[in-house]
PDB file of N, CA and C in Angstrom:
ATOM      1  N   MET W1452       8.368  -7.170   0.991  1.00  0.00           N
ATOM      2  CA  MET W1452       7.148  -7.855   0.617  1.00  0.00           C
ATOM      3  C   MET W1452       7.293  -9.346   0.885  1.00  0.00           C
ATOM      4  N   ASN W1453       6.177  -9.976   1.049  1.00  0.00           N
ATOM      5  CA  ASN W1453       6.107 -11.399   1.308  1.00  0.00           C
ATOM      6  C   ASN W1453       6.591 -12.194   0.091  1.00  0.00           C
ATOM      7  N   GLU W1454       7.329 -13.280   0.332  1.00  0.00           N
ATOM      8  CA  GLU W1454       7.833 -14.134  -0.752  1.00  0.00           C
ATOM      9  C   GLU W1454       6.714 -14.740  -1.594  1.00  0.00           C
ATOM     10  N   TYR W1455       5.555 -14.905  -1.001  1.00  0.00           N
ATOM     11  CA  TYR W1455       4.429 -15.518  -1.701  1.00  0.00           C
ATOM     12  C   TYR W1455       4.087 -14.761  -2.982  1.00  0.00           C
ATOM     13  N   GLY W1456       4.400 -13.483  -3.027  1.00  0.00           N
ATOM     14  CA  GLY W1456       4.108 -12.677  -4.195  1.00  0.00           C
ATOM     15  C   GLY W1456       4.905 -13.062  -5.427  1.00  0.00           C
ATOM     16  N   ALA W1457       5.932 -13.861  -5.248  1.00  0.00           N
ATOM     17  CA  ALA W1457       6.769 -14.257  -6.385  1.00  0.00           C
ATOM     18  C   ALA W1457       6.201 -15.436  -7.161  1.00  0.00           C
ATOM     19  N   ILE W1458       5.069 -15.972  -6.732  1.00  0.00           N
ATOM     20  CA  ILE W1458       4.489 -17.145  -7.395  1.00  0.00           C
ATOM     21  C   ILE W1458       4.047 -16.822  -8.817  1.00  0.00           C
ATOM     22  N   ASN W1459       3.297 -15.719  -8.988  1.00  0.00           N
ATOM     23  CA  ASN W1459       2.863 -15.301 -10.321  1.00  0.00           C
ATOM     24  C   ASN W1459       2.438 -13.836 -10.268  1.00  0.00           C
ATOM     25  N   GLU W1460       2.067 -13.288 -11.405  1.00  0.00           N
ATOM     26  CA  GLU W1460       1.749 -11.868 -11.487  1.00  0.00           C
ATOM     27  C   GLU W1460       0.551 -11.475 -10.625  1.00  0.00           C
ATOM     28  N   VAL W1461      -0.442 -12.340 -10.573  1.00  0.00           N
ATOM     29  CA  VAL W1461      -1.639 -12.043  -9.794  1.00  0.00           C
ATOM     30  C   VAL W1461      -1.301 -11.974  -8.310  1.00  0.00           C
ATOM     31  N   GLU W1462      -0.547 -12.935  -7.825  1.00  0.00           N
ATOM     32  CA  GLU W1462      -0.146 -12.931  -6.414  1.00  0.00           C
ATOM     33  C   GLU W1462       0.789 -11.758  -6.122  1.00  0.00           C
ATOM     34  N   TYR W1463       1.651 -11.428  -7.068  1.00  0.00           N
ATOM     35  CA  TYR W1463       2.538 -10.274  -6.879  1.00  0.00           C
ATOM     36  C   TYR W1463       1.714  -9.008  -6.665  1.00  0.00           C
ATOM     37  N   PHE W1464       0.704  -8.802  -7.500  1.00  0.00           N
ATOM     38  CA  PHE W1464      -0.129  -7.612  -7.359  1.00  0.00           C
ATOM     39  C   PHE W1464      -0.883  -7.624  -6.032  1.00  0.00           C
ATOM     40  N   ALA W1465      -1.374  -8.796  -5.630  1.00  0.00           N
ATOM     41  CA  ALA W1465      -2.097  -8.912  -4.365  1.00  0.00           C
ATOM     42  C   ALA W1465      -1.192  -8.595  -3.179  1.00  0.00           C
ATOM     43  N   VAL W1466      -0.001  -9.158  -3.168  1.00  0.00           N
ATOM     44  CA  VAL W1466       0.936  -8.916  -2.064  1.00  0.00           C
ATOM     45  C   VAL W1466       1.420  -7.471  -2.096  1.00  0.00           C
ATOM     46  N   LEU W1467       1.659  -6.939  -3.268  1.00  0.00           N
ATOM     47  CA  LEU W1467       2.072  -5.548  -3.399  1.00  0.00           C
ATOM     48  C   LEU W1467       1.000  -4.607  -2.862  1.00  0.00           C
ATOM     49  N   THR W1468      -0.257  -4.877  -3.192  1.00  0.00           N
ATOM     50  CA  THR W1468      -1.363  -4.055  -2.707  1.00  0.00           C
ATOM     51  C   THR W1468      -1.467  -4.136  -1.185  1.00  0.00           C
ATOM     52  N   GLU W1469      -1.320  -5.328  -0.657  1.00  0.00           N
ATOM     53  CA  GLU W1469      -1.354  -5.505   0.801  1.00  0.00           C
ATOM     54  C   GLU W1469      -0.231  -4.714   1.473  1.00  0.00           C
ATOM     55  N   THR W1470       0.954  -4.778   0.905  1.00  0.00           N
ATOM     56  CA  THR W1470       2.088  -4.035   1.460  1.00  0.00           C
ATOM     57  C   THR W1470       1.859  -2.538   1.341  1.00  0.00           C
ATOM     58  N   PHE W1471       1.313  -2.101   0.230  1.00  0.00           N
ATOM     59  CA  PHE W1471       1.011  -0.689   0.002  1.00  0.00           C
ATOM     60  C   PHE W1471       0.096  -0.141   1.093  1.00  0.00           C
ATOM     61  N   ILE W1472      -0.897  -0.936   1.489  1.00  0.00           N
ATOM     62  CA  ILE W1472      -1.860  -0.480   2.488  1.00  0.00           C
ATOM     63  C   ILE W1472      -1.346  -0.676   3.912  1.00  0.00           C
ATOM     64  N   GLU W1473      -0.693  -1.797   4.184  1.00  0.00           N
ATOM     65  CA  GLU W1473      -0.273  -2.103   5.554  1.00  0.00           C
ATOM     66  C   GLU W1473       1.073  -1.495   5.941  1.00  0.00           C
ATOM     67  N   LYS W1474       1.958  -1.290   4.977  1.00  0.00           N
ATOM     68  CA  LYS W1474       3.302  -0.775   5.271  1.00  0.00           C
ATOM     69  C   LYS W1474       3.711   0.286   4.250  1.00  0.00           C
ATOM     70  N   PRO W1475       2.929   1.350   4.137  1.00  0.00           N
ATOM     71  CA  PRO W1475       3.193   2.335   3.090  1.00  0.00           C
ATOM     72  C   PRO W1475       4.523   3.069   3.240  1.00  0.00           C
ATOM     73  N   VAL W1476       4.916   3.349   4.452  1.00  0.00           N
ATOM     74  CA  VAL W1476       6.169   4.080   4.670  1.00  0.00           C
ATOM     75  C   VAL W1476       7.353   3.237   4.203  1.00  0.00           C
ATOM     76  N   GLU W1477       7.346   1.968   4.576  1.00  0.00           N
ATOM     77  CA  GLU W1477       8.440   1.073   4.184  1.00  0.00           C
ATOM     78  C   GLU W1477       8.491   0.886   2.672  1.00  0.00           C
ATOM     79  N   LEU W1478       7.322   0.722   2.053  1.00  0.00           N
ATOM     80  CA  LEU W1478       7.288   0.543   0.602  1.00  0.00           C
ATOM     81  C   LEU W1478       7.813   1.792  -0.110  1.00  0.00           C
ATOM     82  N   LYS W1479       7.428   2.955   0.383  1.00  0.00           N
ATOM     83  CA  LYS W1479       7.902   4.217  -0.214  1.00  0.00           C
ATOM     84  C   LYS W1479       9.413   4.330  -0.099  1.00  0.00           C
ATOM     85  N   GLN W1480       9.960   3.915   1.040  1.00  0.00           N
ATOM     86  CA  GLN W1480      11.413   3.986   1.232  1.00  0.00           C
ATOM     87  C   GLN W1480      12.156   3.004   0.331  1.00  0.00           C
ATOM     88  N   GLU W1481      11.608   1.795   0.183  1.00  0.00           N
ATOM     89  CA  GLU W1481      12.289   0.759  -0.589  1.00  0.00           C
ATOM     90  C   GLU W1481      12.124   0.919  -2.098  1.00  0.00           C
ATOM     91  N   THR W1482      10.927   1.302  -2.544  1.00  0.00           N
ATOM     92  CA  THR W1482      10.661   1.415  -3.976  1.00  0.00           C
ATOM     93  C   THR W1482       9.770   2.628  -4.245  1.00  0.00           C
ATOM     94  N   PRO W1483      10.335   3.832  -4.176  1.00  0.00           N
ATOM     95  CA  PRO W1483       9.519   5.045  -4.316  1.00  0.00           C
ATOM     96  C   PRO W1483       8.777   5.146  -5.648  1.00  0.00           C
ATOM     97  N   GLU W1484       9.378   4.718  -6.731  1.00  0.00           N
ATOM     98  CA  GLU W1484       8.691   4.812  -8.028  1.00  0.00           C
ATOM     99  C   GLU W1484       7.463   3.901  -8.062  1.00  0.00           C
ATOM    100  N   LEU W1485       7.605   2.700  -7.541  1.00  0.00           N
ATOM    101  CA  LEU W1485       6.485   1.766  -7.503  1.00  0.00           C
ATOM    102  C   LEU W1485       5.394   2.288  -6.564  1.00  0.00           C
ATOM    103  N   PHE W1486       5.794   2.814  -5.420  1.00  0.00           N
ATOM    104  CA  PHE W1486       4.828   3.386  -4.487  1.00  0.00           C
ATOM    105  C   PHE W1486       4.047   4.509  -5.162  1.00  0.00           C
ATOM    106  N   ASN W1487       4.725   5.407  -5.826  1.00  0.00           N
ATOM    107  CA  ASN W1487       4.058   6.532  -6.487  1.00  0.00           C
ATOM    108  C   ASN W1487       3.120   6.055  -7.597  1.00  0.00           C
ATOM    109  N   LEU W1488       3.493   5.001  -8.279  1.00  0.00           N
ATOM    110  CA  LEU W1488       2.626   4.420  -9.299  1.00  0.00           C
ATOM    111  C   LEU W1488       1.329   3.903  -8.670  1.00  0.00           C
ATOM    112  N   LEU W1489       1.449   3.246  -7.514  1.00  0.00           N
ATOM    113  CA  LEU W1489       0.263   2.737  -6.831  1.00  0.00           C
ATOM    114  C   LEU W1489      -0.615   3.866  -6.302  1.00  0.00           C
ATOM    115  N   VAL W1490      -0.020   4.938  -5.833  1.00  0.00           N
ATOM    116  CA  VAL W1490      -0.798   6.107  -5.399  1.00  0.00           C
ATOM    117  C   VAL W1490      -1.615   6.627  -6.581  1.00  0.00           C
ATOM    118  N   SER W1491      -1.012   6.697  -7.724  1.00  0.00           N
ATOM    119  CA  SER W1491      -1.732   7.156  -8.917  1.00  0.00           C
ATOM    120  C   SER W1491      -2.821   6.165  -9.317  1.00  0.00           C
ATOM    121  N   TYR W1492      -2.515   4.895  -9.254  1.00  0.00           N
ATOM    122  CA  TYR W1492      -3.470   3.861  -9.653  1.00  0.00           C
ATOM    123  C   TYR W1492      -4.688   3.826  -8.727  1.00  0.00           C
ATOM    124  N   PHE W1493      -4.435   3.779  -7.423  1.00  0.00           N
ATOM    125  CA  PHE W1493      -5.530   3.671  -6.455  1.00  0.00           C
ATOM    126  C   PHE W1493      -6.152   5.028  -6.096  1.00  0.00           C
ATOM    127  N   ARG W1494      -5.457   6.099  -6.430  1.00  0.00           N
ATOM    128  CA  ARG W1494      -5.932   7.458  -6.195  1.00  0.00           C
ATOM    129  C   ARG W1494      -6.079   7.798  -4.716  1.00  0.00           C
ATOM    130  N   PHE W1495      -5.186   7.235  -3.908  1.00  0.00           N
ATOM    131  CA  PHE W1495      -5.074   7.629  -2.504  1.00  0.00           C
ATOM    132  C   PHE W1495      -3.681   7.260  -1.999  1.00  0.00           C
ATOM    133  N   ASP W1496      -3.286   7.907  -0.930  1.00  0.00           N
ATOM    134  CA  ASP W1496      -2.002   7.634  -0.298  1.00  0.00           C
ATOM    135  C   ASP W1496      -2.291   7.103   1.103  1.00  0.00           C
ATOM    136  N   PRO W1497      -2.025   5.821   1.364  1.00  0.00           N
ATOM    137  CA  PRO W1497      -2.355   5.254   2.662  1.00  0.00           C
ATOM    138  C   PRO W1497      -1.566   5.873   3.823  1.00  0.00           C
ATOM    139  N   ARG W1498      -0.510   6.588   3.533  1.00  0.00           N
ATOM    140  CA  ARG W1498       0.223   7.273   4.605  1.00  0.00           C
ATOM    141  C   ARG W1498      -0.644   8.349   5.246  1.00  0.00           C
ATOM    142  N   ASP W1499      -1.669   8.823   4.509  1.00  0.00           N
ATOM    143  CA  ASP W1499      -2.580   9.820   5.068  1.00  0.00           C
ATOM    144  C   ASP W1499      -3.381   9.258   6.236  1.00  0.00           C
ATOM    145  N   TRP W1500      -3.497   7.945   6.324  1.00  0.00           N
ATOM    146  CA  TRP W1500      -4.285   7.308   7.382  1.00  0.00           C
ATOM    147  C   TRP W1500      -3.492   7.143   8.674  1.00  0.00           C
ATOM    148  N   LEU W1501      -2.188   7.230   8.602  1.00  0.00           N
ATOM    149  CA  LEU W1501      -1.360   6.963   9.771  1.00  0.00           C
ATOM    150  C   LEU W1501      -1.674   7.938  10.892  1.00  0.00           C
ATOM    151  N   GLY W1502      -1.798   7.407  12.093  1.00  0.00           N
ATOM    152  CA  GLY W1502      -2.044   8.241  13.249  1.00  0.00           C
ATOM    153  C   GLY W1502      -3.501   8.531  13.517  1.00  0.00           C
ATOM    154  N   ARG W1503      -4.386   8.090  12.644  1.00  0.00           N
ATOM    155  CA  ARG W1503      -5.814   8.312  12.883  1.00  0.00           C
ATOM    156  C   ARG W1503      -6.347   7.280  13.863  1.00  0.00           C
ATOM    157  N   THR W1504      -7.273   7.679  14.656  1.00  0.00           N
ATOM    158  CA  THR W1504      -7.913   6.772  15.606  1.00  0.00           C
ATOM    159  C   THR W1504      -9.241   6.323  15.039  1.00  0.00           C
ATOM    160  N   VAL W1505      -9.847   5.351  15.666  1.00  0.00           N
ATOM    161  CA  VAL W1505     -11.161   4.878  15.232  1.00  0.00           C
ATOM    162  C   VAL W1505     -12.164   6.021  15.251  1.00  0.00           C
ATOM    163  N   GLN W1506     -12.075   6.869  16.237  1.00  0.00           N
ATOM    164  CA  GLN W1506     -13.000   7.992  16.342  1.00  0.00           C
ATOM    165  C   GLN W1506     -12.865   8.908  15.139  1.00  0.00           C
ATOM    166  N   ASN W1507     -11.636   9.145  14.662  1.00  0.00           N
ATOM    167  CA  ASN W1507     -11.429   9.987  13.482  1.00  0.00           C
ATOM    168  C   ASN W1507     -12.103   9.402  12.256  1.00  0.00           C
ATOM    169  N   TRP W1508     -12.147   8.084  12.139  1.00  0.00           N
ATOM    170  CA  TRP W1508     -12.742   7.458  10.964  1.00  0.00           C
ATOM    171  C   TRP W1508     -14.252   7.608  10.952  1.00  0.00           C
ATOM    172  N   GLN W1509     -14.853   7.776  12.111  1.00  0.00           N
ATOM    173  CA  GLN W1509     -16.304   7.844  12.186  1.00  0.00           C
ATOM    174  C   GLN W1509     -16.831   9.250  11.903  1.00  0.00           C
ATOM    175  N   THR W1510     -15.987  10.236  11.875  1.00  0.00           N
ATOM    176  CA  THR W1510     -16.446  11.614  11.634  1.00  0.00           C
ATOM    177  C   THR W1510     -16.191  12.022  10.215  1.00  0.00           C
TER     178      THR W1510
END
């Protein structure tokens, strides 16, 4: 995760959320418990999006 997230709790959550969406595989490997908590919180797993094309999103 980006160092900027260490500034305060709000920035930590923002950077964590960004990492969860942009780098889900890496986050799961580094901190599986935290990743699973975010899956429960947001009610989706961004790894499900991997490999989809723009065309897949439109259908």
